[in-house]
PDB file of C-alpha atoms in Angstrom:
ATOM      1  CA  MET A   1      23.274   5.135   4.993  1.00 50.00           C
ATOM      2  CA  THR A   2      19.521   5.711   4.858  1.00 66.00           C
ATOM      3  CA  GLU A   3      17.552   3.198   2.831  1.00 78.00           C
ATOM      4  CA  ARG A   4      16.073   4.560  -0.382  1.00 85.00           C
ATOM      5  CA  HIS A   5      12.690   3.087  -1.256  1.00 90.00           C
ATOM      6  CA  VAL A   6      11.215   3.051  -4.736  1.00 94.00           C
ATOM      7  CA  VAL A   7       7.437   2.995  -5.259  1.00 95.00           C
ATOM      8  CA  LEU A   8       6.401   0.277  -7.727  1.00 95.00           C
ATOM      9  CA  ALA A   9       3.200  -1.408  -8.895  1.00 95.00           C
ATOM     10  CA  LEU A  10       3.855  -5.167  -8.940  1.00 95.00           C
ATOM     11  CA  PRO A  11       1.748  -8.337  -9.086  1.00 95.00           C
ATOM     12  CA  VAL A  12       1.380 -10.155  -5.796  1.00 95.00           C
ATOM     13  CA  ARG A  13       3.400 -13.061  -7.196  1.00 94.00           C
ATOM     14  CA  ASP A  14       6.415 -10.706  -7.562  1.00 94.00           C
ATOM     15  CA  VAL A  15       6.314  -9.369  -3.984  1.00 95.00           C
ATOM     16  CA  ARG A  16       9.396 -10.322  -1.963  1.00 94.00           C
ATOM     17  CA  LEU A  17      10.096 -10.677   1.719  1.00 93.00           C
ATOM     18  CA  GLY A  18      11.156  -7.320   3.091  1.00 91.00           C
ATOM     19  CA  ASP A  19       8.966  -5.289   0.717  1.00 94.00           C
ATOM     20  CA  ILE A  20       6.502  -2.766   2.127  1.00 95.00           C
ATOM     21  CA  THR A  21       2.888  -2.738   0.963  1.00 95.00           C
ATOM     22  CA  ASP A  22      -0.466  -1.232   1.935  1.00 93.00           C
ATOM     23  CA  HIS A  23      -2.733  -2.435   4.714  1.00 91.00           C
ATOM     24  CA  HIS A  24      -5.830  -1.207   6.547  1.00 88.00           C
ATOM     25  CA  GLY A  25      -3.701  -0.189   9.505  1.00 87.00           C
ATOM     26  CA  GLY A  26      -0.986   1.532   7.468  1.00 89.00           C
ATOM     27  CA  ARG A  27       2.115   0.357   5.661  1.00 92.00           C
ATOM     28  CA  MET A  28       3.152  -3.261   6.290  1.00 93.00           C
ATOM     29  CA  ARG A  29       6.589  -4.839   5.910  1.00 93.00           C
ATOM     30  CA  VAL A  30       6.105  -8.298   4.426  1.00 94.00           C
ATOM     31  CA  ARG A  31       7.841 -11.099   6.304  1.00 92.00           C
ATOM     32  CA  GLU A  32       5.532 -13.996   5.459  1.00 93.00           C
ATOM     33  CA  ILE A  33       3.962 -15.058   2.146  1.00 94.00           C
ATOM     34  CA  VAL A  34       1.398 -17.866   2.140  1.00 93.00           C
ATOM     35  CA  GLN A  35       0.822 -19.260  -1.355  1.00 91.00           C
ATOM     36  CA  ARG A  36      -2.505 -20.940  -1.953  1.00 88.00           C
ATOM     37  CA  THR A  37      -4.103 -22.259  -5.126  1.00 85.00           C
ATOM     38  CA  GLY A  38      -6.466 -19.317  -5.519  1.00 87.00           C
ATOM     39  CA  GLN A  39      -5.248 -16.523  -3.239  1.00 92.00           C
ATOM     40  CA  TRP A  40      -2.036 -15.501  -1.539  1.00 94.00           C
ATOM     41  CA  ASP A  41      -1.589 -13.981   1.908  1.00 94.00           C
ATOM     42  CA  LEU A  42       0.899 -11.173   2.516  1.00 94.00           C
ATOM     43  CA  ALA A  43       1.569 -10.919   6.239  1.00 93.00           C
ATOM     44  CA  GLY A  44       3.943  -8.811   8.278  1.00 92.00           C
ATOM     45  CA  ASP A  45       4.319  -6.007  10.773  1.00 90.00           C
ATOM     46  CA  PRO A  46       4.061  -2.201  10.623  1.00 89.00           C
ATOM     47  CA  ALA A  47       6.830  -0.744   8.505  1.00 86.00           C
ATOM     48  CA  GLU A  48       7.823   1.649  11.294  1.00 81.00           C
ATOM     49  CA  GLU A  49       8.351  -1.218  13.757  1.00 78.00           C
ATOM     50  CA  TYR A  50      11.990  -2.237  14.006  1.00 75.00           C
ATOM     51  CA  LEU A  51      12.615  -5.976  14.364  1.00 71.00           C
ATOM     52  CA  SER A  52      16.076  -6.974  15.509  1.00 72.00           C
ATOM     53  CA  ALA A  53      17.669 -10.362  15.987  1.00 71.00           C
ATOM     54  CA  TYR A  54      16.697 -10.161  19.676  1.00 75.00           C
ATOM     55  CA  THR A  55      12.990  -9.598  19.050  1.00 76.00           C
ATOM     56  CA  PRO A  56      11.018 -12.600  20.381  1.00 81.00           C
ATOM     57  CA  PRO A  57       9.289 -14.623  17.655  1.00 82.00           C
ATOM     58  CA  HIS A  58       5.652 -13.641  17.203  1.00 84.00           C
ATOM     59  CA  PRO A  59       3.021 -14.112  14.509  1.00 86.00           C
ATOM     60  CA  PRO A  60       2.460 -11.303  11.981  1.00 88.00           C
ATOM     61  CA  THR A  61       0.190  -8.538  13.196  1.00 89.00           C
ATOM     62  CA  ALA A  62      -1.126  -7.519   9.741  1.00 90.00           C
ATOM     63  CA  ARG A  63      -2.351  -9.529   6.790  1.00 92.00           C
ATOM     64  CA  ARG A  64      -3.958  -8.956   3.404  1.00 93.00           C
ATOM     65  CA  THR A  65      -5.268 -11.552   0.947  1.00 92.00           C
ATOM     66  CA  GLU A  66      -5.124 -11.011  -2.807  1.00 93.00           C
ATOM     67  CA  TYR A  67      -5.018 -13.005  -6.016  1.00 94.00           C
ATOM     68  CA  PRO A  68      -1.511 -13.687  -7.385  1.00 94.00           C
ATOM     69  CA  SER A  69      -2.264 -11.624 -10.495  1.00 93.00           C
ATOM     70  CA  ASP A  70      -3.507  -8.574  -8.559  1.00 94.00           C
ATOM     71  CA  VAL A  71      -1.212  -5.554  -8.849  1.00 96.00           C
ATOM     72  CA  VAL A  72      -0.410  -3.873  -5.527  1.00 96.00           C
ATOM     73  CA  ARG A  73       1.710  -0.928  -4.443  1.00 96.00           C
ATOM     74  CA  VAL A  74       5.148  -1.895  -3.163  1.00 96.00           C
ATOM     75  CA  TRP A  75       7.991   0.083  -1.617  1.00 95.00           C
ATOM     76  CA  ARG A  76      11.285  -1.695  -2.387  1.00 94.00           C
ATOM     77  CA  THR A  77      14.825  -0.645  -1.497  1.00 92.00           C
ATOM     78  CA  LEU A  78      17.379   0.133  -4.191  1.00 89.00           C
ATOM     79  CA  ASP A  79      19.666  -2.532  -2.758  1.00 87.00           C
ATOM     80  CA  ALA A  80      16.970  -5.151  -3.355  1.00 89.00           C
ATOM     81  CA  ILE A  81      16.384  -3.931  -6.920  1.00 88.00           C
ATOM     82  CA  GLY A  82      20.038  -4.170  -7.899  1.00 81.00           C
ATOM     83  CA  PRO A  83      21.506  -2.958 -11.204  1.00 82.00           C
ATOM     84  CA  VAL A  84      19.112  -1.392 -13.700  1.00 84.00           C
ATOM     85  CA  ARG A  85      19.859  -1.411 -17.414  1.00 82.00           C
ATOM     86  CA  GLY A  86      20.475   2.083 -18.707  1.00 81.00           C
ATOM     87  CA  HIS A  87      21.434   3.520 -15.320  1.00 85.00           C
ATOM     88  CA  GLY A  88      25.112   2.949 -14.600  1.00 84.00           C
ATOM     89  CA  ARG A  89      27.136   5.050 -12.204  1.00 78.00           C
ATOM     90  CA  LYS A  90      29.861   7.357 -13.494  1.00 80.00           C
ATOM     91  CA  THR A  91      31.883   9.168 -10.839  1.00 76.00           C
ATOM     92  CA  THR A  92      34.517  11.711 -11.895  1.00 78.00           C
ATOM     93  CA  HIS A  93      37.405  12.777  -9.645  1.00 74.00           C
ATOM     94  CA  THR A  94      39.023  16.157 -10.216  1.00 72.00           C
ATOM     95  CA  ASP A  95      41.624  18.400  -8.603  1.00 66.00           C
ATOM     96  CA  MET A  96      44.057  15.580  -7.971  1.00 62.00           C
ATOM     97  CA  VAL A  97      47.002  16.151  -5.615  1.00 64.00           C
ATOM     98  CA  VAL A  98      49.863  13.633  -5.510  1.00 64.00           C
ATOM     99  CA  ARG A  99      51.602  13.192  -2.168  1.00 63.00           C
ATOM    100  CA  GLY A 100      54.213  10.494  -2.410  1.00 71.00           C
ATOM    101  CA  TRP A 101      52.496   7.191  -3.125  1.00 81.00           C
ATOM    102  CA  TYR A 102      48.964   8.577  -2.545  1.00 71.00           C
ATOM    103  CA  ARG A 103      46.555  10.578  -4.661  1.00 66.00           C
ATOM    104  CA  PHE A 104      43.983  12.902  -3.144  1.00 64.00           C
ATOM    105  CA  TYR A 105      40.906  14.333  -4.907  1.00 67.00           C
ATOM    106  CA  SER A 106      39.183  17.434  -3.588  1.00 70.00           C
ATOM    107  CA  SER A 107      36.041  17.319  -5.778  1.00 82.00           C
ATOM    108  CA  HIS A 108      33.751  14.602  -7.087  1.00 84.00           C
ATOM    109  CA  THR A 109      30.893  14.725  -9.559  1.00 86.00           C
ATOM    110  CA  ALA A 110      28.393  11.997 -10.441  1.00 87.00           C
ATOM    111  CA  GLY A 111      26.862  11.004 -13.754  1.00 87.00           C
ATOM    112  CA  CYS A 112      24.675   8.279 -15.204  1.00 89.00           C
ATOM    113  CA  SER A 113      24.853   6.237 -18.374  1.00 88.00           C
ATOM    114  CA  CYS A 114      21.403   7.578 -19.321  1.00 88.00           C
ATOM    115  CA  GLY A 115      22.929  11.020 -19.874  1.00 88.00           C
ATOM    116  CA  TRP A 116      22.137  12.597 -16.508  1.00 89.00           C
ATOM    117  CA  ARG A 117      24.890  14.688 -14.950  1.00 88.00           C
ATOM    118  CA  ASP A 118      24.994  16.098 -11.442  1.00 86.00           C
ATOM    119  CA  THR A 119      25.616  19.833 -11.414  1.00 84.00           C
ATOM    120  CA  THR A 120      26.775  19.844  -7.776  1.00 85.00           C
ATOM    121  CA  THR A 121      30.435  19.281  -6.908  1.00 84.00           C
ATOM    122  CA  HIS A 122      30.877  17.115  -3.801  1.00 84.00           C
ATOM    123  CA  ASN A 123      33.745  16.837  -1.366  1.00 83.00           C
ATOM    124  CA  SER A 124      33.717  13.028  -1.239  1.00 82.00           C
ATOM    125  CA  ALA A 125      32.938  10.108  -3.514  1.00 82.00           C
ATOM    126  CA  SER A 126      30.227   8.858  -1.139  1.00 86.00           C
ATOM    127  CA  LEU A 127      28.268  12.104  -1.488  1.00 87.00           C
ATOM    128  CA  ALA A 128      28.533  11.872  -5.268  1.00 86.00           C
ATOM    129  CA  GLU A 129      27.289   8.283  -5.107  1.00 87.00           C
ATOM    130  CA  ASN A 130      24.331   9.370  -2.970  1.00 89.00           C
ATOM    131  CA  ALA A 131      23.392  11.930  -5.639  1.00 89.00           C
ATOM    132  CA  TRP A 132      23.473   9.209  -8.289  1.00 89.00           C
ATOM    133  CA  LEU A 133      21.333   6.904  -6.107  1.00 90.00           C
ATOM    134  CA  ASP A 134      18.763   9.675  -5.713  1.00 91.00           C
ATOM    135  CA  HIS A 135      18.688  10.062  -9.501  1.00 91.00           C
ATOM    136  CA  LYS A 136      18.286   6.323  -9.990  1.00 92.00           C
ATOM    137  CA  ALA A 137      15.399   6.148  -7.513  1.00 92.00           C
ATOM    138  CA  ALA A 138      13.686   9.156  -9.123  1.00 92.00           C
ATOM    139  CA  ALA A 139      14.030   7.589 -12.584  1.00 92.00           C
ATOM    140  CA  LEU A 140      12.484   4.289 -11.430  1.00 93.00           C
ATOM    141  CA  ILE A 141       9.608   6.069  -9.692  1.00 94.00           C
ATOM    142  CA  ALA A 142       8.941   8.226 -12.770  1.00 93.00           C
ATOM    143  CA  ALA A 143       8.812   5.097 -14.953  1.00 93.00           C
ATOM    144  CA  ALA A 144       6.354   3.446 -12.532  1.00 94.00           C
ATOM    145  CA  TYR A 145       4.145   6.561 -12.476  1.00 94.00           C
ATOM    146  CA  GLU A 146       4.132   6.752 -16.278  1.00 93.00           C
ATOM    147  CA  ALA A 147       3.122   3.107 -16.585  1.00 92.00           C
ATOM    148  CA  GLN A 148       0.357   3.403 -13.949  1.00 94.00           C
ATOM    149  CA  PRO A 149      -1.080   6.943 -13.568  1.00 93.00           C
ATOM    150  CA  ALA A 150      -3.381   5.864 -10.729  1.00 94.00           C
ATOM    151  CA  LEU A 151      -0.330   4.854  -8.681  1.00 95.00           C
ATOM    152  CA  ALA A 152       1.016   8.382  -9.014  1.00 94.00           C
ATOM    153  CA  LEU A 153      -2.342   9.908  -8.065  1.00 94.00           C
ATOM    154  CA  VAL A 154      -2.959   8.025  -4.823  1.00 94.00           C
ATOM    155  CA  THR A 155       0.707   8.191  -3.758  1.00 95.00           C
ATOM    156  CA  MET A 156       0.920  11.951  -4.253  1.00 94.00           C
ATOM    157  CA  LYS A 157      -2.381  12.513  -2.442  1.00 94.00           C
ATOM    158  CA  GLN A 158      -1.264  10.490   0.559  1.00 93.00           C
ATOM    159  CA  THR A 159       2.140  12.190   0.627  1.00 92.00           C
ATOM    160  CA  ALA A 160       0.544  15.637   0.561  1.00 93.00           C
ATOM    161  CA  ASN A 161      -2.114  14.753   3.163  1.00 92.00           C
ATOM    162  CA  GLU A 162      -0.912  12.273   5.791  1.00 90.00           C
ATOM    163  CA  SER A 163      -4.285  12.339   7.558  1.00 91.00           C
ATOM    164  CA  LEU A 164      -5.902  10.284   4.778  1.00 93.00           C
ATOM    165  CA  ALA A 165      -6.957   6.810   5.861  1.00 92.00           C
ATOM    166  CA  PRO A 166      -4.644   4.008   4.668  1.00 93.00           C
ATOM    167  CA  VAL A 167      -6.159   1.879   1.925  1.00 93.00           C
ATOM    168  CA  PRO A 168      -4.956  -1.476   0.504  1.00 94.00           C
ATOM    169  CA  TRP A 169      -4.922  -0.493  -3.183  1.00 95.00           C
ATOM    170  CA  THR A 170      -4.971  -2.712  -6.258  1.00 96.00           C
ATOM    171  CA  PHE A 171      -4.247  -1.365  -9.739  1.00 96.00           C
ATOM    172  CA  GLY A 172      -5.255  -2.201 -13.279  1.00 94.00           C
ATOM    173  CA  PRO A 173      -5.830  -0.774 -16.753  1.00 93.00           C
ATOM    174  CA  VAL A 174      -8.829   1.224 -17.985  1.00 91.00           C
ATOM    175  CA  TYR A 175     -10.322   0.285 -21.341  1.00 90.00           C
ATOM    176  CA  ASN A 176     -13.145   2.821 -21.805  1.00 87.00           C
ATOM    177  CA  GLY A 177     -14.431   6.131 -20.500  1.00 84.00           C
ATOM    178  CA  PRO A 178     -12.563   9.388 -19.886  1.00 83.00           C
ATOM    179  CA  ALA A 179      -9.582   7.472 -18.444  1.00 85.00           C
ATOM    180  CA  ALA A 180      -9.318   4.985 -21.341  1.00 86.00           C
ATOM    181  CA  GLY A 181      -5.738   3.901 -21.833  1.00 86.00           C
ATOM    182  CA  GLY A 182      -4.794   5.012 -18.316  1.00 89.00           C
ATOM    183  CA  GLY A 183      -4.930   3.257 -14.980  1.00 93.00           C
ATOM    184  CA  ILE A 184      -7.368   2.594 -12.160  1.00 94.00           C
ATOM    185  CA  ALA A 185      -6.800   2.263  -8.414  1.00 95.00           C
ATOM    186  CA  ARG A 186      -9.346   0.182  -6.513  1.00 94.00           C
ATOM    187  CA  GLY A 187      -9.503   0.313  -2.740  1.00 94.00           C
ATOM    188  CA  ARG A 188     -11.594  -1.602  -0.213  1.00 92.00           C
ATOM    189  CA  LEU A 189     -12.302  -0.600   3.374  1.00 91.00           C
ATOM    190  CA  ASP A 190     -14.381  -3.646   4.265  1.00 88.00           C
ATOM    191  CA  GLY A 191     -14.709  -4.558   7.914  1.00 83.00           C
ATOM    192  CA  LEU A 192     -14.410  -1.059   9.341  1.00 86.00           C
ATOM    193  CA  PRO A 193     -17.203   0.304  11.543  1.00 87.00           C
ATOM    194  CA  VAL A 194     -19.668   2.458   9.648  1.00 88.00           C
ATOM    195  CA  ASP A 195     -18.589   5.689  11.354  1.00 89.00           C
ATOM    196  CA  ARG A 196     -14.892   5.101  10.595  1.00 90.00           C
ATOM    197  CA  ALA A 197     -15.690   4.105   7.022  1.00 90.00           C
ATOM    198  CA  ARG A 198     -17.723   7.298   6.516  1.00 91.00           C
ATOM    199  CA  ALA A 199     -14.895   9.455   7.888  1.00 92.00           C
ATOM    200  CA  ALA A 200     -12.297   7.708   5.716  1.00 92.00           C
ATOM    201  CA  MET A 201     -14.431   8.025   2.582  1.00 92.00           C
ATOM    202  CA  ALA A 202     -15.128  11.692   3.299  1.00 92.00           C
ATOM    203  CA  GLY A 203     -11.418  12.432   3.592  1.00 93.00           C
ATOM    204  CA  TRP A 204     -10.603  10.723   0.301  1.00 94.00           C
ATOM    205  CA  ALA A 205     -13.557  12.369  -1.447  1.00 92.00           C
ATOM    206  CA  ASP A 206     -12.295  15.793  -0.389  1.00 93.00           C
ATOM    207  CA  ALA A 207      -8.726  14.999  -1.501  1.00 92.00           C
ATOM    208  CA  LEU A 208      -9.800  13.603  -4.875  1.00 91.00           C
ATOM    209  CA  GLY A 209     -12.432  16.251  -5.530  1.00 89.00           C
ATOM    210  CA  ALA A 210     -15.261  13.713  -5.788  1.00 87.00           C
ATOM    211  CA  ASP A 211     -18.799  15.064  -6.016  1.00 83.00           C
ATOM    212  CA  GLU A 212     -20.251  12.889  -3.270  1.00 86.00           C
ATOM    213  CA  VAL A 213     -20.012   9.584  -1.451  1.00 89.00           C
ATOM    214  CA  HIS A 214     -22.856   7.240  -2.356  1.00 91.00           C
ATOM    215  CA  GLU A 215     -24.302   5.369   0.603  1.00 89.00           C
ATOM    216  CA  PHE A 216     -26.567   2.336   0.304  1.00 90.00           C
ATOM    217  CA  ARG A 217     -28.171   0.824   3.374  1.00 88.00           C
ATOM    218  CA  TYR A 218     -29.686  -2.659   3.311  1.00 86.00           C
ATOM    219  CA  PRO A 219     -31.958  -3.952   6.110  1.00 87.00           C
ATOM    220  CA  ALA A 220     -31.501  -7.183   8.000  1.00 84.00           C
ATOM    221  CA  ARG A 221     -32.562 -10.284   6.128  1.00 82.00           C
ATOM    222  CA  GLN A 222     -32.965 -14.027   6.519  1.00 81.00           C
ATOM    223  CA  GLY A 223     -30.317 -15.907   4.552  1.00 78.00           C
ATOM    224  CA  LEU A 224     -29.770 -19.570   3.759  1.00 84.00           C
ATOM    225  CA  ARG A 225     -27.354 -19.917   6.684  1.00 82.00           C
ATOM    226  CA  GLY A 226     -29.188 -17.853   9.244  1.00 81.00           C
ATOM    227  CA  TRP A 227     -30.000 -14.277  10.058  1.00 82.00           C
ATOM    228  CA  LYS A 228     -27.975 -11.602   8.259  1.00 81.00           C
ATOM    229  CA  PRO A 229     -27.443  -8.269  10.053  1.00 83.00           C
ATOM    230  CA  PRO A 230     -28.076  -4.940   8.305  1.00 86.00           C
ATOM    231  CA  ARG A 231     -25.236  -3.672   6.153  1.00 87.00           C
ATOM    232  CA  THR A 232     -24.054  -0.378   4.697  1.00 90.00           C
ATOM    233  CA  GLU A 233     -22.127   0.110   1.453  1.00 91.00           C
ATOM    234  CA  LEU A 234     -20.195   3.295   0.673  1.00 92.00           C
ATOM    235  CA  THR A 235     -18.745   4.023  -2.762  1.00 93.00           C
ATOM    236  CA  LEU A 236     -16.989   6.901  -4.483  1.00 92.00           C
ATOM    237  CA  SER A 237     -15.389   7.385  -7.885  1.00 92.00           C
ATOM    238  CA  ALA A 238     -13.147  10.214  -9.076  1.00 92.00           C
ATOM    239  CA  TYR A 239     -10.927  11.006 -12.040  1.00 91.00           C
ATOM    240  CA  GLY A 240      -7.464  12.491 -11.713  1.00 87.00           C
ATOM    241  CA  HIS A 241      -4.751  13.903 -13.900  1.00 82.00           C
ATOM    242  CA  GLY A 242      -3.042  11.717 -16.478  1.00 79.00           C
ATOM    243  CA  ARG A 243      -6.064   9.506 -17.202  1.00 87.00           C
ATOM    244  CA  ALA A 244      -6.227   8.130 -13.675  1.00 92.00           C
ATOM    245  CA  LEU A 245      -9.384   6.716 -12.087  1.00 93.00           C
ATOM    246  CA  VAL A 246      -9.875   5.971  -8.383  1.00 94.00           C
ATOM    247  CA  GLU A 247     -12.684   3.769  -7.042  1.00 93.00           C
ATOM    248  CA  LEU A 248     -13.100   3.320  -3.301  1.00 94.00           C
ATOM    249  CA  ALA A 249     -15.705   1.152  -1.594  1.00 93.00           C
ATOM    250  CA  ALA A 250     -16.527   0.066   1.941  1.00 91.00           C
ATOM    251  CA  TYR A 251     -18.782  -2.753   3.140  1.00 89.00           C
ATOM    252  CA  SER A 252     -19.776  -2.705   6.802  1.00 86.00           C
ATOM    253  CA  GLU A 253     -22.133  -4.938   8.766  1.00 82.00           C
ATOM    254  CA  GLU A 254     -23.898  -3.583  11.828  1.00 74.00           C
ATOM    255  CA  PRO A 255     -24.287  -5.859  14.870  1.00 68.00           C
ATOM    256  CA  ASP A 256     -27.948  -6.787  15.132  1.00 55.00           C
ATOM    257  CA  PRO A 257     -29.297  -9.991  16.749  1.00 52.00           C
ATOM    258  CA  GLY A 258     -32.349 -10.003  14.466  1.00 50.00           C
ATOM    259  CA  PRO A 259     -36.013 -10.591  15.290  1.00 52.00           C
ATOM    260  CA  GLN A 260     -35.583 -14.368  15.652  1.00 49.00           C
ATOM    261  CA  ALA A 261     -33.074 -14.144  18.488  1.00 45.00           C
ATOM    262  CA  ALA A 262     -34.183 -15.552  21.822  1.00 43.00           C
ATOM    263  CA  ASP A 263     -34.704 -13.348  24.862  1.00 47.00           C
ATOM    264  CA  PRO A 264     -32.403 -14.600  27.669  1.00 47.00           C
ATOM    265  CA  GLU A 265     -34.774 -13.291  30.394  1.00 50.00           C
ATOM    266  CA  THR A 266     -37.858 -15.197  29.208  1.00 45.00           C
ATOM    267  CA  ASP A 267     -36.167 -18.189  27.578  1.00 47.00           C
ATOM    268  CA  ASP A 268     -36.131 -20.323  30.752  1.00 50.00           C
ATOM    269  CA  GLN A 269     -39.649 -19.389  31.994  1.00 52.00           C
ATOM    270  CA  PRO A 270     -42.458 -21.925  31.436  1.00 53.00           C
ATOM    271  CA  PRO A 271     -45.443 -21.137  29.205  1.00 52.00           C
ATOM    272  CA  PRO A 272     -48.416 -19.311  30.792  1.00 52.00           C
ATOM    273  CA  GLU A 273     -50.589 -22.478  30.842  1.00 54.00           C
ATOM    274  CA  ASP A 274     -47.983 -24.507  32.727  1.00 49.00           C
ATOM    275  CA  ALA A 275     -47.522 -21.651  35.196  1.00 45.00           C
ATOM    276  CA  GLU A 276     -51.239 -21.674  36.119  1.00 48.00           C
ATOM    277  CA  ARG A 277     -51.263 -25.434  36.705  1.00 46.00           C
TER     278      ARG A 277
END
C-alpha cells in the first residue's frame, strides 16, 4: 500500500527519524538528528532515494541547522502519526450472503467518527479503508493549513509549479500589518551563487505576485579577521490569501582575493635595488 504523507508544521524538537523536511537541494528524509545546546542538525538523504538494508553505510548527503524552537515543514506518514482523536474508522458491510459456515459481503462503505461518510460503495474492505485513510489525511492537512496559513501558501505554490527552487522554510506568527493574526514563512537561500539565487528569487516572485526583488550589493571590505569578499543580498516579501506572509532572502559572497593579496608571479622576485647590485 502506498504511503500517505501528511504536511505538518512542527518545531525542530518534534521532528522524528523518517520524517521528510525541506532542504536547499530538495526534500530530505531525516535519518540523523544531532542535538546541541543551541542548535540542532537535521541530516539525511533525498526523499526520492531508496535505502534498503543492503545499502552500504554512508554519511548523510544533506543537512540543515535550526534552533529547536524553529517551526519547519514536515511530511509524516499516517502510520507514524497513529490514532487521532475524533477520527475513528467505521466500516459497514452490506449485501451479506451466507454459504455454510462463511459470510460474504459484496459491498463496503467507510465512515468516520467525525461525521464524514463515504458516498462510494467499494467491493472490498481494503478499498473502503483506503477511502477513510484519504479522509483522515485530508482532515489533518486542513487543520495544519488553518493553523498556519503560510504553510498552505508555499505548499500549494510548490505543488502547482514544480520548477520553483526548493527552500528550507521556517514558520511563525504575525503580530502586526495586513497579515496580523496569520502566519509567516521565512526562507533562506544563503550560500548559492549569485546567478542561481537571482533565478530562484525571480521564480518565487513571479509565483507569489511580488512587485520586485530587492538587490543590495556591498563592496569588498577589510574585517577584523582579514579581507572580506564582496557580497550580494536579495530579498522579497509578498502577502497571500488567508493572512499569509512570505519573506525570502539570499546572501551570497563572490570570490575575490582582495587588493591585499600577493601576486604569485612577483612574490619571489627580489626588489629592484637588489637586482641592480
